PDB file of N, CA, C and O in Angstrom:
ATOM      1  N   MET A   1       9.310  -6.277 -15.522  1.00  0.00           N
ATOM      2  CA  MET A   1       8.568  -5.202 -14.263  1.00  0.00           C
ATOM      3  C   MET A   1       9.581  -5.429 -12.988  1.00  0.00           C
ATOM      4  O   MET A   1       9.649  -6.991 -12.866  1.00  0.00           O
ATOM      5  N   HIS A   2      10.182  -4.497 -11.867  1.00  0.00           N
ATOM      6  CA  HIS A   2      11.181  -5.044 -11.258  1.00  0.00           C
ATOM      7  C   HIS A   2      10.402  -4.863  -9.888  1.00  0.00           C
ATOM      8  O   HIS A   2       9.270  -4.971  -9.756  1.00  0.00           O
ATOM      9  N   ASN A   3      11.298  -5.727  -9.100  1.00  0.00           N
ATOM     10  CA  ASN A   3      10.490  -5.754  -7.786  1.00  0.00           C
ATOM     11  C   ASN A   3      10.116  -4.840  -7.023  1.00  0.00           C
ATOM     12  O   ASN A   3       8.827  -5.064  -6.442  1.00  0.00           O
ATOM     13  N   ILE A   4      10.566  -3.801  -7.021  1.00  0.00           N
ATOM     14  CA  ILE A   4      10.004  -3.029  -6.065  1.00  0.00           C
ATOM     15  C   ILE A   4       8.463  -2.263  -7.113  1.00  0.00           C
ATOM     16  O   ILE A   4       7.476  -1.908  -6.229  1.00  0.00           O
ATOM     17  N   GLN A   5       8.413  -2.127  -8.270  1.00  0.00           N
ATOM     18  CA  GLN A   5       7.317  -1.934  -9.127  1.00  0.00           C
ATOM     19  C   GLN A   5       6.396  -3.173  -8.451  1.00  0.00           C
ATOM     20  O   GLN A   5       4.635  -2.838  -8.232  1.00  0.00           O
ATOM     21  N   ARG A   6       6.548  -4.103  -8.871  1.00  0.00           N
ATOM     22  CA  ARG A   6       5.658  -5.090  -8.156  1.00  0.00           C
ATOM     23  C   ARG A   6       5.265  -4.953  -7.038  1.00  0.00           C
ATOM     24  O   ARG A   6       4.027  -5.428  -6.596  1.00  0.00           O
ATOM     25  N   ARG A   7       5.996  -5.030  -6.016  1.00  0.00           N
ATOM     26  CA  ARG A   7       6.019  -4.999  -4.732  1.00  0.00           C
ATOM     27  C   ARG A   7       4.618  -3.352  -4.290  1.00  0.00           C
ATOM     28  O   ARG A   7       3.691  -3.892  -4.027  1.00  0.00           O
ATOM     29  N   ASN A   8       4.996  -2.250  -5.102  1.00  0.00           N
ATOM     30  CA  ASN A   8       4.197  -1.330  -5.388  1.00  0.00           C
ATOM     31  C   ASN A   8       2.838  -1.461  -5.714  1.00  0.00           C
ATOM     32  O   ASN A   8       1.948  -0.957  -4.876  1.00  0.00           O
ATOM     33  N   GLN A   9       2.566  -1.966  -6.862  1.00  0.00           N
ATOM     34  CA  GLN A   9       1.304  -2.535  -7.080  1.00  0.00           C
ATOM     35  C   GLN A   9       0.610  -3.706  -5.978  1.00  0.00           C
ATOM     36  O   GLN A   9      -0.385  -3.030  -6.005  1.00  0.00           O
ATOM     37  N   ALA A  10       1.356  -4.484  -5.315  1.00  0.00           N
ATOM     38  CA  ALA A  10       0.633  -5.148  -4.791  1.00  0.00           C
ATOM     39  C   ALA A  10       0.092  -4.619  -3.777  1.00  0.00           C
ATOM     40  O   ALA A  10      -0.861  -4.384  -2.775  1.00  0.00           O
ATOM     41  N   ILE A  11       0.757  -3.481  -2.906  1.00  0.00           N
ATOM     42  CA  ILE A  11       0.513  -2.686  -1.999  1.00  0.00           C
ATOM     43  C   ILE A  11      -0.661  -2.146  -2.088  1.00  0.00           C
ATOM     44  O   ILE A  11      -1.439  -1.599  -1.310  1.00  0.00           O
ATOM     45  N   ARG A  12      -0.818  -0.844  -3.329  1.00  0.00           N
ATOM     46  CA  ARG A  12      -2.155  -0.528  -3.804  1.00  0.00           C
ATOM     47  C   ARG A  12      -3.057  -0.949  -4.098  1.00  0.00           C
ATOM     48  O   ARG A  12      -4.300  -0.882  -3.444  1.00  0.00           O
ATOM     49  N   GLN A  13      -2.986  -3.076  -4.121  1.00  0.00           N
ATOM     50  CA  GLN A  13      -3.731  -3.652  -4.433  1.00  0.00           C
ATOM     51  C   GLN A  13      -4.548  -3.795  -2.863  1.00  0.00           C
ATOM     52  O   GLN A  13      -5.939  -3.564  -2.752  1.00  0.00           O
ATOM     53  N   ARG A  14      -3.635  -4.103  -1.977  1.00  0.00           N
ATOM     54  CA  ARG A  14      -4.211  -4.604  -0.819  1.00  0.00           C
ATOM     55  C   ARG A  14      -5.053  -3.298   0.198  1.00  0.00           C
ATOM     56  O   ARG A  14      -5.908  -3.237   0.495  1.00  0.00           O
ATOM     57  N   PHE A  15      -4.221  -2.317  -0.444  1.00  0.00           N
ATOM     58  CA  PHE A  15      -4.875  -1.130   0.062  1.00  0.00           C
ATOM     59  C   PHE A  15      -6.488  -0.781  -0.525  1.00  0.00           C
ATOM     60  O   PHE A  15      -7.131  -0.590   0.269  1.00  0.00           O
ATOM     61  N   PHE A  16      -6.772  -0.887  -1.778  1.00  0.00           N
ATOM     62  CA  PHE A  16      -7.697  -0.076  -2.237  1.00  0.00           C
ATOM     63  C   PHE A  16      -9.012  -2.006  -1.818  1.00  0.00           C
ATOM     64  O   PHE A  16     -10.028  -0.973  -1.687  1.00  0.00           O
ATOM     65  N   GLU A  17      -8.402  -3.153  -2.085  1.00  0.00           N
ATOM     66  CA  GLU A  17      -9.336  -4.101  -1.121  1.00  0.00           C
ATOM     67  C   GLU A  17      -9.492  -3.584   0.160  1.00  0.00           C
ATOM     68  O   GLU A  17     -10.961  -4.227   0.241  1.00  0.00           O
ATOM     69  N   GLU A  18      -8.959  -3.181   1.298  1.00  0.00           N
ATOM     70  CA  GLU A  18      -9.711  -2.813   2.680  1.00  0.00           C
ATOM     71  C   GLU A  18     -10.278  -1.839   2.619  1.00  0.00           C
ATOM     72  O   GLU A  18     -10.967  -1.634   3.084  1.00  0.00           O
ATOM     73  N   LEU A  19      -9.962  -0.158   1.518  1.00  0.00           N
ATOM     74  CA  LEU A  19     -10.856   0.268   1.900  1.00  0.00           C
ATOM     75  C   LEU A  19     -12.772  -0.211   0.959  1.00  0.00           C
ATOM     76  O   LEU A  19     -13.397   0.119   1.532  1.00  0.00           O
ATOM     77  N   GLY A  20     -12.367  -1.258   0.129  1.00  0.00           N
ATOM     78  CA  GLY A  20     -13.333  -1.482  -0.426  1.00  0.00           C
ATOM     79  C   GLY A  20     -14.433  -2.598   0.928  1.00  0.00           C
ATOM     80  O   GLY A  20     -15.361  -2.440   0.312  1.00  0.00           O
ATOM     81  N   LYS A  21     -13.860  -2.845   1.436  1.00  0.00           N
ATOM     82  CA  LYS A  21     -14.071  -3.673   2.262  1.00  0.00           C
ATOM     83  C   LYS A  21     -15.056  -2.541   4.280  1.00  0.00           C
ATOM     84  O   LYS A  21     -15.594  -2.674   4.762  1.00  0.00           O
ATOM     85  N   GLY A  22     -14.284  -1.768   3.422  1.00  0.00           N
ATOM     86  CA  GLY A  22     -14.992  -0.488   4.616  1.00  0.00           C
ATOM     87  C   GLY A  22     -14.322  -0.048   5.701  1.00  0.00           C
ATOM     88  O   GLY A  22     -14.788   0.603   6.357  1.00  0.00           O
ATOM     89  N   MET A  23     -12.757  -0.388   5.397  1.00  0.00           N
ATOM     90  CA  MET A  23     -12.090  -0.050   6.506  1.00  0.00           C
ATOM     91  C   MET A  23     -11.541   1.289   6.137  1.00  0.00           C
ATOM     92  O   MET A  23     -11.446   1.809   5.400  1.00  0.00           O
ATOM     93  N   PRO A  24     -11.299   2.237   7.375  1.00  0.00           N
ATOM     94  CA  PRO A  24     -11.207   3.427   7.511  1.00  0.00           C
ATOM     95  C   PRO A  24      -9.649   3.677   6.989  1.00  0.00           C
ATOM     96  O   PRO A  24      -8.802   2.940   7.055  1.00  0.00           O
ATOM     97  N   ILE A  25      -9.446   4.746   6.287  1.00  0.00           N
ATOM     98  CA  ILE A  25      -8.277   4.719   5.055  1.00  0.00           C
ATOM     99  C   ILE A  25      -7.033   4.933   6.109  1.00  0.00           C
ATOM    100  O   ILE A  25      -6.137   4.711   5.891  1.00  0.00           O
ATOM    101  N   MET A  26      -7.025   5.491   7.218  1.00  0.00           N
ATOM    102  CA  MET A  26      -5.850   5.611   7.608  1.00  0.00           C
ATOM    103  C   MET A  26      -5.846   4.237   8.927  1.00  0.00           C
ATOM    104  O   MET A  26      -4.542   3.948   8.600  1.00  0.00           O
ATOM    105  N   GLU A  27      -6.559   3.417   9.089  1.00  0.00           N
ATOM    106  CA  GLU A  27      -6.425   1.747   9.273  1.00  0.00           C
ATOM    107  C   GLU A  27      -5.675   0.706   8.137  1.00  0.00           C
ATOM    108  O   GLU A  27      -4.984   0.311   8.619  1.00  0.00           O
ATOM    109  N   ALA A  28      -5.947   1.421   6.848  1.00  0.00           N
ATOM    110  CA  ALA A  28      -5.947   0.690   5.761  1.00  0.00           C
ATOM    111  C   ALA A  28      -4.001   1.078   5.757  1.00  0.00           C
ATOM    112  O   ALA A  28      -3.861   0.306   5.172  1.00  0.00           O
ATOM    113  N   TYR A  29      -3.820   2.502   6.189  1.00  0.00           N
ATOM    114  CA  TYR A  29      -2.408   2.940   5.467  1.00  0.00           C
ATOM    115  C   TYR A  29      -1.738   1.401   6.540  1.00  0.00           C
ATOM    116  O   TYR A  29      -0.696   1.424   6.543  1.00  0.00           O
ATOM    117  N   ALA A  30      -2.172   1.905   7.600  1.00  0.00           N
ATOM    118  CA  ALA A  30      -1.644   1.054   9.109  1.00  0.00           C
ATOM    119  C   ALA A  30      -1.144  -0.682   8.865  1.00  0.00           C
ATOM    120  O   ALA A  30      -0.431  -1.248   8.970  1.00  0.00           O
ATOM    121  N   LYS A  31      -2.042  -1.189   8.347  1.00  0.00           N
ATOM    122  CA  LYS A  31      -2.731  -2.150   7.716  1.00  0.00           C
ATOM    123  C   LYS A  31      -1.844  -2.865   7.078  1.00  0.00           C
ATOM    124  O   LYS A  31      -1.127  -4.175   7.614  1.00  0.00           O
ATOM    125  N   VAL A  32      -1.544  -2.338   6.103  1.00  0.00           N
ATOM    126  CA  VAL A  32      -0.887  -2.353   4.423  1.00  0.00           C
ATOM    127  C   VAL A  32       0.648  -1.819   5.237  1.00  0.00           C
ATOM    128  O   VAL A  32       1.531  -3.095   4.441  1.00  0.00           O
ATOM    129  N   GLY A  33       0.637  -1.339   5.851  1.00  0.00           N
ATOM    130  CA  GLY A  33       1.994  -0.984   6.286  1.00  0.00           C
ATOM    131  C   GLY A  33       2.762  -1.346   6.757  1.00  0.00           C
ATOM    132  O   GLY A  33       3.698  -2.365   6.774  1.00  0.00           O
ATOM    133  N   HIS A  34       1.912  -2.907   7.724  1.00  0.00           N
ATOM    134  CA  HIS A  34       2.424  -3.779   8.913  1.00  0.00           C
ATOM    135  C   HIS A  34       2.869  -5.136   7.996  1.00  0.00           C
ATOM    136  O   HIS A  34       3.802  -5.702   8.012  1.00  0.00           O
ATOM    137  N   GLU A  35       1.897  -5.096   7.137  1.00  0.00           N
ATOM    138  CA  GLU A  35       1.479  -5.935   6.225  1.00  0.00           C
ATOM    139  C   GLU A  35       3.004  -6.212   4.925  1.00  0.00           C
ATOM    140  O   GLU A  35       3.539  -7.493   4.919  1.00  0.00           O
ATOM    141  N   PHE A  36       3.626  -4.837   5.044  1.00  0.00           N
ATOM    142  CA  PHE A  36       4.810  -5.251   4.062  1.00  0.00           C
ATOM    143  C   PHE A  36       6.208  -4.568   4.816  1.00  0.00           C
ATOM    144  O   PHE A  36       6.957  -4.274   4.069  1.00  0.00           O
ATOM    145  N   TYR A  37       5.575  -4.743   5.704  1.00  0.00           N
ATOM    146  CA  TYR A  37       6.816  -3.980   6.828  1.00  0.00           C
ATOM    147  C   TYR A  37       7.367  -2.739   6.395  1.00  0.00           C
ATOM    148  O   TYR A  37       8.702  -2.847   6.528  1.00  0.00           O
ATOM    149  N   LEU A  38       6.452  -1.775   6.167  1.00  0.00           N
ATOM    150  CA  LEU A  38       6.852  -0.717   5.979  1.00  0.00           C
ATOM    151  C   LEU A  38       5.935   0.674   6.858  1.00  0.00           C
ATOM    152  O   LEU A  38       4.763   0.008   7.699  1.00  0.00           O
ATOM    153  N   GLY A  39       6.507   1.658   7.013  1.00  0.00           N
ATOM    154  CA  GLY A  39       5.552   2.746   7.336  1.00  0.00           C
ATOM    155  C   GLY A  39       4.384   3.578   7.187  1.00  0.00           C
ATOM    156  O   GLY A  39       4.300   3.168   5.886  1.00  0.00           O
ATOM    157  N   GLU A  40       3.507   3.719   7.586  1.00  0.00           N
ATOM    158  CA  GLU A  40       2.402   4.318   6.831  1.00  0.00           C
ATOM    159  C   GLU A  40       2.687   5.094   6.010  1.00  0.00           C
ATOM    160  O   GLU A  40       2.061   5.449   5.044  1.00  0.00           O
ATOM    161  N   ARG A  41       3.849   6.212   5.933  1.00  0.00           N
ATOM    162  CA  ARG A  41       3.973   7.617   5.079  1.00  0.00           C
ATOM    163  C   ARG A  41       4.193   6.975   4.021  1.00  0.00           C
ATOM    164  O   ARG A  41       4.212   7.526   3.421  1.00  0.00           O
ATOM    165  N   ARG A  42       5.152   5.400   4.168  1.00  0.00           N
ATOM    166  CA  ARG A  42       5.913   5.602   3.175  1.00  0.00           C
ATOM    167  C   ARG A  42       4.676   4.330   2.242  1.00  0.00           C
ATOM    168  O   ARG A  42       4.472   4.936   0.885  1.00  0.00           O
ATOM    169  N   VAL A  43       3.626   3.940   2.326  1.00  0.00           N
ATOM    170  CA  VAL A  43       2.533   3.576   2.008  1.00  0.00           C
ATOM    171  C   VAL A  43       1.375   4.716   1.655  1.00  0.00           C
ATOM    172  O   VAL A  43       0.987   4.491   0.166  1.00  0.00           O
ATOM    173  N   ARG A  44       1.740   5.467   2.390  1.00  0.00           N
ATOM    174  CA  ARG A  44       0.776   6.935   1.642  1.00  0.00           C
ATOM    175  C   ARG A  44       1.587   7.287   0.288  1.00  0.00           C
ATOM    176  O   ARG A  44       0.909   7.497  -0.614  1.00  0.00           O
ATOM    177  N   GLU A  45       2.904   7.985   0.557  1.00  0.00           N
ATOM    178  CA  GLU A  45       3.434   7.980  -0.813  1.00  0.00           C
ATOM    179  C   GLU A  45       3.501   6.499  -2.022  1.00  0.00           C
ATOM    180  O   GLU A  45       3.699   7.389  -3.079  1.00  0.00           O
ATOM    181  N   ILE A  46       3.709   5.483  -1.527  1.00  0.00           N
ATOM    182  CA  ILE A  46       3.130   4.535  -2.754  1.00  0.00           C
ATOM    183  C   ILE A  46       2.183   4.818  -3.352  1.00  0.00           C
ATOM    184  O   ILE A  46       1.685   4.546  -4.432  1.00  0.00           O
ATOM    185  N   ILE A  47       1.428   4.707  -2.795  1.00  0.00           N
ATOM    186  CA  ILE A  47      -0.411   5.188  -3.041  1.00  0.00           C
ATOM    187  C   ILE A  47      -0.672   6.153  -3.861  1.00  0.00           C
ATOM    188  O   ILE A  47      -1.176   6.203  -4.490  1.00  0.00           O
ATOM    189  N   ALA A  48       0.496   7.784  -3.696  1.00  0.00           N
ATOM    190  CA  ALA A  48       0.299   8.784  -4.047  1.00  0.00           C
ATOM    191  C   ALA A  48       0.809   8.780  -5.669  1.00  0.00           C
ATOM    192  O   ALA A  48       0.505   9.395  -6.186  1.00  0.00           O
ATOM    193  N   GLU A  49       1.849   7.759  -5.471  1.00  0.00           N
ATOM    194  CA  GLU A  49       2.212   7.454  -6.996  1.00  0.00           C
ATOM    195  C   GLU A  49       1.626   7.547  -8.181  1.00  0.00           C
ATOM    196  O   GLU A  49       0.330   6.991  -8.021  1.00  0.00           O
ATOM    197  N   LYS A  50       1.932   7.807  -9.455  1.00  0.00           N
ATOM    198  CA  LYS A  50       1.184   7.732 -10.211  1.00  0.00           C
ATOM    199  C   LYS A  50       1.760   6.460 -10.766  1.00  0.00           C
ATOM    200  O   LYS A  50       2.803   5.489 -10.625  1.00  0.00           O
ATOM    201  N   LYS A  51       0.348   5.570 -11.386  1.00  0.00           N
ATOM    202  CA  LYS A  51       0.930   4.053 -11.673  1.00  0.00           C
ATOM    203  C   LYS A  51       1.250   3.663 -13.080  1.00  0.00           C
ATOM    204  O   LYS A  51       0.921   4.493 -13.665  1.00  0.00           O
TER     205      LYS A  51
END
């Protein structure tokens, strides 16, 4: 697996962890984006990609 694929998998995992804790979806995009130094838009694109 390539580094970008591993990163994207980690982003998806963190995003769904936050949702599982009850965090609102838009806050989860922002928080995960901040953790991975990405914009919310890019996080949304990564989450929408097929796994």
